[in-house]
Amino acid sequence: MRRHGGKSEARWARRWRLTALLGATAAVLALLATLMNTLPGGGSDGGGTTRDGGQVHGTPATPRGAPSPDVGWGFTHTQYSADQGSAKAVARVEGLLSRAGLPQNQHIMGWGAGNPEPVKGRYDFEEMDRRIDFVRASGGTPVVTLCCAPDWMKGGTPGDRTDWSQSALETAPTPAHYQDFAALAATVARRYPDVRHFVVWNEFKGFWNNAGGRWDYEGYTRLYNLVYKALKQVDDKIMVGGPYLVMDSVGPGEQNAAASPRGAWGAMDQRVLDAFDYWNEHKAGADFVVVDGSSYTKDDKLLPDEFAATDKFTDVGAWVRRRIGDLPLWWAEYYVEPADDNDDRKGWSENHRVAVQAAGMIAMAKGGATSGFYWNPEEREGPDCPGCLWTPTDSADGGRTLPLYDLVSRFGLEFPPGTRYRTVSVAEDDVPNVRVLATDRTVLVVNTLDRGISAKVDGKRFAMKAYEVKWLTR
């Protein structure tokens, strides 16, 4: 998540270092390819790239009917995923995903994808092609996040030697290159015609106005509008959304605390609300609206505790819904467990982690969200992978489901877009201890305590283990 100031800024830097490591490796490989296949003379000649970036890649999946702005609950591919590894492990993940049909999100640069346009008009989609092929093979609904931008769009040097440093990666295109980025977005859309949903940029990266101490929402909105129009020119049925703002919150008495929304979890940062309102008023159009955020505050406080803090997702969602009318609300990322000094979220037991994640997803649904993407922190190799959806695919025994996959896939199955939620009875003594989400046929119950309880929900009495997540059939 994009943050500003102090410890949070350092955490963001660590997160980018993981992406930079992959990028550095890709840059070395690209350089070797250039030396082998082109004449000497530098990396700015586009060696190893192609001019046919807009040519349709592979065999696009046939869309299931007319596209809908809702996609449901899925996940985002990060630096490592199941597109590479042991053939048996990769096939195992493809099989489990095929049965679930989860939407899958992939960025165009970073998080497993290389520089898509090292030189203007010359493209390199090798890694992106592989990720899209994996989404197709696993039967998922593909979603593409249009971030980040090639060096030459940000004042850097064109060529194979991509700068994968934190400062370069989190830099937005300069205004002179907004149209170039829109053209790249259109090229991506032509290359993958089965991708019907595009998110414009990621967390306002590079759009912070240091002098004004606020977001450069004018600049982002100008970029968004150009991309929106370019994609609609490719195909007016393409679905486009933004602004992918981090819904930062602070302590209720801190500077920039908004009057509303606020709660026991804290208060929204007014600067974020100002940015959202500007984009919402001045956007060229949108088919869905995207935000992201954590249940904890900018300084990692879980107020008043990790489960009650998830109420922030409900309150923020309701605030957004009042402004966007009938447009669907997506959460591009959602976090409930603060990271440690290494940007890892490994301090909780897995049943604790799954329980709080379930509470967070319940809170997002109650706030009006119809789609959400779990940020899958996949490891390159195993066997341990806290918070991952499946075990690493480096060995033939890898690619096996983990508890969070069971939660995300079941949640997507039971609570798809258009779900009508129902109120069910909860025993008075259990109200503080459980979180509940129900439909006509299913009830999801979460025990928020680190001890077993006897709960009575929807007229049924049953035992629950510490931090247990239970599915009931009505």
CSV table of C-alpha atoms in Angstrom, one decimal, residues 248-473:
chain,number,residue,atom,x,y,z
A,248,ASP,CA,-6.0,5.8,4.7
A,249,SER,CA,-7.3,6.3,8.3
A,250,VAL,CA,-5.8,8.1,11.3
A,251,GLY,CA,-6.5,8.4,15.0
A,252,PRO,CA,-9.7,10.4,15.5
A,253,GLY,CA,-7.8,13.3,17.1
A,254,GLU,CA,-4.9,13.5,14.6
A,255,GLN,CA,-4.2,16.0,11.9
A,256,ASN,CA,-6.2,15.6,8.7
A,257,ALA,CA,-8.8,13.4,10.5
A,258,ALA,CA,-12.1,13.8,8.7
A,259,ALA,CA,-15.4,14.5,10.4
A,260,SER,CA,-16.9,11.5,8.5
A,261,PRO,CA,-16.6,8.7,8.1
A,262,ARG,CA,-15.1,7.7,11.4
A,263,GLY,CA,-15.7,5.2,14.2
A,264,ALA,CA,-14.0,3.2,16.9
A,265,TRP,CA,-11.4,2.3,14.1
A,266,GLY,CA,-10.4,5.9,13.7
A,267,ALA,CA,-11.1,8.6,11.1
A,268,MET,CA,-10.5,8.8,7.4
A,269,ASP,CA,-7.7,11.1,6.2
A,270,GLN,CA,-9.5,14.1,4.7
A,271,ARG,CA,-6.9,14.4,1.9
A,272,VAL,CA,-8.0,11.0,0.6
A,273,LEU,CA,-11.7,12.0,0.6
A,274,ASP,CA,-10.8,15.2,-1.3
A,275,ALA,CA,-9.0,13.3,-3.9
A,276,PHE,CA,-11.8,10.8,-4.4
A,277,ASP,CA,-14.4,13.5,-4.7
A,278,TYR,CA,-12.4,15.4,-7.3
A,279,TRP,CA,-11.9,12.3,-9.4
A,280,ASN,CA,-15.6,11.3,-9.0
A,281,GLU,CA,-16.7,14.8,-10.2
A,282,HIS,CA,-14.3,15.2,-13.1
A,283,LYS,CA,-13.9,11.6,-14.5
A,284,ALA,CA,-14.7,11.0,-18.1
A,285,GLY,CA,-16.7,8.0,-17.1
A,286,ALA,CA,-16.4,4.7,-15.1
A,287,ASP,CA,-17.9,1.3,-15.2
A,288,PHE,CA,-16.9,0.5,-11.6
A,289,VAL,CA,-15.1,2.2,-8.8
A,290,VAL,CA,-12.0,0.9,-7.1
A,291,VAL,CA,-10.4,1.6,-3.7
A,292,ASP,CA,-8.1,-0.2,-1.4
A,293,GLY,CA,-6.9,0.0,2.2
A,294,SER,CA,-6.3,-1.5,5.5
A,295,SER,CA,-8.4,-1.9,8.6
A,296,TYR,CA,-5.6,-0.4,10.7
A,297,THR,CA,-4.5,3.2,10.8
A,298,LYS,CA,-1.5,4.7,8.9
A,299,ASP,CA,0.7,4.1,12.0
A,300,ASP,CA,-0.5,0.4,12.2
A,301,LYS,CA,-2.9,0.8,15.1
A,302,LEU,CA,-5.8,-1.8,15.2
A,303,LEU,CA,-8.5,0.2,16.9
A,304,PRO,CA,-10.0,-0.9,19.1
A,305,ASP,CA,-8.9,-4.5,18.2
A,306,GLU,CA,-8.2,-6.4,15.0
A,307,PHE,CA,-11.8,-7.6,14.5
A,308,ALA,CA,-13.6,-4.3,15.4
A,309,ALA,CA,-11.1,-2.5,13.2
A,310,THR,CA,-12.6,-4.2,10.1
A,311,ASP,CA,-15.8,-2.1,10.6
A,312,LYS,CA,-13.8,0.5,8.7
A,313,PHE,CA,-14.4,-1.4,5.5
A,314,THR,CA,-18.2,-1.1,6.0
A,315,ASP,CA,-18.1,2.6,6.9
A,316,VAL,CA,-15.8,3.5,4.1
A,317,GLY,CA,-17.7,1.4,1.6
A,318,ALA,CA,-21.0,3.1,2.6
A,319,TRP,CA,-19.4,6.5,2.2
A,320,VAL,CA,-18.2,5.6,-1.3
A,321,ARG,CA,-21.5,4.1,-2.3
A,322,ARG,CA,-23.4,7.3,-1.4
A,323,ARG,CA,-21.2,9.1,-4.0
A,324,ILE,CA,-21.1,6.6,-6.9
A,325,GLY,CA,-24.8,5.7,-7.2
A,326,ASP,CA,-25.3,2.4,-9.1
A,327,LEU,CA,-21.7,1.8,-10.0
A,328,PRO,CA,-20.2,-1.4,-8.5
A,329,LEU,CA,-17.6,-1.0,-5.7
A,330,TRP,CA,-14.4,-3.0,-5.8
A,331,TRP,CA,-11.6,-3.3,-3.2
A,332,ALA,CA,-8.4,-3.9,-5.2
A,333,GLU,CA,-6.5,-4.7,-2.0
A,334,TYR,CA,-7.5,-5.1,1.6
A,335,TYR,CA,-5.2,-5.7,4.6
A,336,VAL,CA,-6.1,-6.6,8.2
A,337,GLU,CA,-2.7,-7.7,9.6
A,338,PRO,CA,0.0,-5.0,10.0
A,339,ALA,CA,3.4,-5.8,8.4
A,340,ASP,CA,6.6,-6.3,10.4
A,341,ASP,CA,9.9,-4.5,9.8
A,342,ASN,CA,10.5,-6.8,6.8
A,343,ASP,CA,7.1,-6.0,5.3
A,344,ASP,CA,6.0,-9.6,6.2
A,345,ARG,CA,2.7,-10.5,7.7
A,346,LYS,CA,3.7,-13.6,9.5
A,347,GLY,CA,3.0,-12.8,13.2
A,348,TRP,CA,-0.4,-14.4,13.5
A,349,SER,CA,-1.3,-18.1,13.5
A,350,GLU,CA,-3.0,-19.1,10.3
A,351,ASN,CA,-6.4,-19.7,11.9
A,352,HIS,CA,-6.2,-16.2,13.5
A,353,ARG,CA,-5.3,-14.7,10.1
A,354,VAL,CA,-8.1,-16.5,8.3
A,355,ALA,CA,-10.6,-15.4,10.9
A,356,VAL,CA,-9.7,-11.7,10.7
A,357,GLN,CA,-9.6,-11.9,6.9
A,358,ALA,CA,-13.1,-13.4,6.9
A,359,ALA,CA,-14.3,-10.6,9.2
A,360,GLY,CA,-12.8,-8.1,6.8
A,361,MET,CA,-14.5,-9.6,3.8
A,362,ILE,CA,-17.8,-9.7,5.6
A,363,ALA,CA,-17.3,-6.0,6.4
A,364,MET,CA,-16.6,-5.1,2.8
A,365,ALA,CA,-19.7,-6.9,1.6
A,366,LYS,CA,-21.8,-5.1,4.2
A,367,GLY,CA,-20.4,-1.8,3.0
A,368,GLY,CA,-21.7,-2.5,-0.5
A,369,ALA,CA,-18.7,-4.1,-2.2
A,370,THR,CA,-19.4,-6.6,-4.9
A,371,SER,CA,-15.8,-7.5,-5.9
A,372,GLY,CA,-12.5,-7.7,-4.1
A,373,PHE,CA,-9.0,-9.0,-4.7
A,374,TYR,CA,-6.8,-10.7,-2.1
A,375,TRP,CA,-3.2,-9.7,-2.4
A,376,ASN,CA,-1.6,-13.1,-2.6
A,377,PRO,CA,1.9,-12.9,-1.0
A,378,GLU,CA,3.1,-16.0,-2.8
A,379,GLU,CA,6.7,-17.3,-2.1
A,380,ARG,CA,9.1,-18.6,-4.7
A,381,GLU,CA,9.8,-21.8,-2.8
A,382,GLY,CA,8.4,-23.7,0.1
A,383,PRO,CA,7.3,-25.3,2.2
A,384,ASP,CA,6.0,-22.5,4.4
A,385,CYS,CA,4.0,-19.7,3.0
A,386,PRO,CA,2.0,-17.8,5.6
A,387,GLY,CA,-1.0,-16.0,4.2
A,388,CYS,CA,-0.6,-17.6,0.8
A,389,LEU,CA,-3.4,-19.2,-1.3
A,390,TRP,CA,-1.4,-22.3,-2.2
A,391,THR,CA,2.0,-23.8,-1.4
A,392,PRO,CA,4.9,-22.6,-3.6
A,393,THR,CA,5.0,-24.4,-7.0
A,394,ASP,CA,8.8,-24.9,-7.0
A,395,SER,CA,8.5,-28.7,-6.4
A,396,ALA,CA,6.2,-31.4,-7.8
A,397,ASP,CA,4.4,-31.6,-4.5
A,398,GLY,CA,3.7,-27.9,-4.5
A,399,GLY,CA,0.6,-26.0,-5.5
A,400,ARG,CA,-1.6,-27.4,-2.8
A,401,THR,CA,-4.5,-25.3,-1.2
A,402,LEU,CA,-4.0,-23.4,2.0
A,403,PRO,CA,-6.7,-22.1,4.4
A,404,LEU,CA,-6.9,-18.7,2.8
A,405,TYR,CA,-7.6,-20.2,-0.6
A,406,ASP,CA,-10.5,-22.1,0.9
A,407,LEU,CA,-11.9,-18.9,2.4
A,408,VAL,CA,-11.5,-16.7,-0.7
A,409,SER,CA,-12.9,-19.4,-3.1
A,410,ARG,CA,-15.8,-20.3,-0.9
A,411,PHE,CA,-16.6,-16.6,-0.3
A,412,GLY,CA,-16.7,-16.0,-4.0
A,413,LEU,CA,-18.9,-19.0,-4.6
A,414,GLU,CA,-21.4,-18.2,-1.9
A,415,PHE,CA,-21.5,-14.4,-2.2
A,416,PRO,CA,-21.3,-13.5,-5.9
A,417,PRO,CA,-22.3,-10.1,-7.4
A,418,GLY,CA,-26.0,-9.6,-7.0
A,419,THR,CA,-26.2,-11.5,-3.7
A,420,ARG,CA,-29.2,-10.5,-1.5
A,421,TYR,CA,-28.0,-10.6,2.1
A,422,ARG,CA,-30.3,-11.6,4.9
A,423,THR,CA,-30.4,-10.8,8.6
A,424,VAL,CA,-30.3,-13.8,10.9
A,425,SER,CA,-30.7,-14.1,14.7
A,426,VAL,CA,-27.6,-14.2,16.9
A,427,ALA,CA,-27.9,-14.9,20.6
A,428,GLU,CA,-27.4,-11.8,22.7
A,429,ASP,CA,-24.4,-13.2,24.5
A,430,ASP,CA,-22.8,-14.1,21.2
A,431,VAL,CA,-23.2,-10.7,19.5
A,432,PRO,CA,-19.8,-9.3,20.6
A,433,ASN,CA,-18.0,-12.6,19.8
A,434,VAL,CA,-19.1,-13.5,16.3
A,435,ARG,CA,-19.3,-11.9,12.8
A,436,VAL,CA,-22.0,-13.1,10.5
A,437,LEU,CA,-23.0,-12.8,6.9
A,438,ALA,CA,-26.0,-14.7,5.5
A,439,THR,CA,-28.1,-15.4,2.4
A,440,ASP,CA,-31.2,-17.5,1.9
A,441,ARG,CA,-29.1,-20.6,1.8
A,442,THR,CA,-25.8,-19.9,3.6
A,443,VAL,CA,-24.5,-18.4,6.8
A,444,LEU,CA,-20.8,-17.6,7.4
A,445,VAL,CA,-19.9,-17.3,11.1
A,446,VAL,CA,-16.6,-16.2,12.5
A,447,ASN,CA,-15.5,-16.7,16.1
A,448,THR,CA,-13.5,-13.6,17.0
A,449,LEU,CA,-12.1,-15.1,20.3
A,450,ASP,CA,-8.9,-17.0,20.9
A,451,ARG,CA,-10.9,-19.6,22.8
A,452,GLY,CA,-13.7,-22.0,22.0
A,453,ILE,CA,-17.3,-20.9,22.4
A,454,SER,CA,-20.8,-22.3,22.1
A,455,ALA,CA,-22.7,-20.0,19.7
A,456,LYS,CA,-26.3,-19.8,18.7
A,457,VAL,CA,-26.9,-18.3,15.2
A,458,ASP,CA,-30.0,-18.5,13.0
A,459,GLY,CA,-31.6,-20.6,15.7
A,460,LYS,CA,-28.9,-23.3,15.7
A,461,ARG,CA,-26.6,-24.0,18.7
A,462,PHE,CA,-23.1,-25.3,17.8
A,463,ALA,CA,-19.5,-25.3,19.2
A,464,MET,CA,-16.8,-23.2,17.6
A,465,LYS,CA,-13.1,-23.5,18.1
A,466,ALA,CA,-10.8,-20.6,18.7
A,467,TYR,CA,-10.9,-18.2,15.7
A,468,GLU,CA,-13.0,-20.8,13.7
A,469,VAL,CA,-14.7,-19.9,10.5
A,470,LYS,CA,-17.8,-22.0,10.0
A,471,TRP,CA,-20.2,-22.3,7.0
A,472,LEU,CA,-23.8,-23.2,7.8
A,473,THR,CA,-26.5,-24.3,5.4
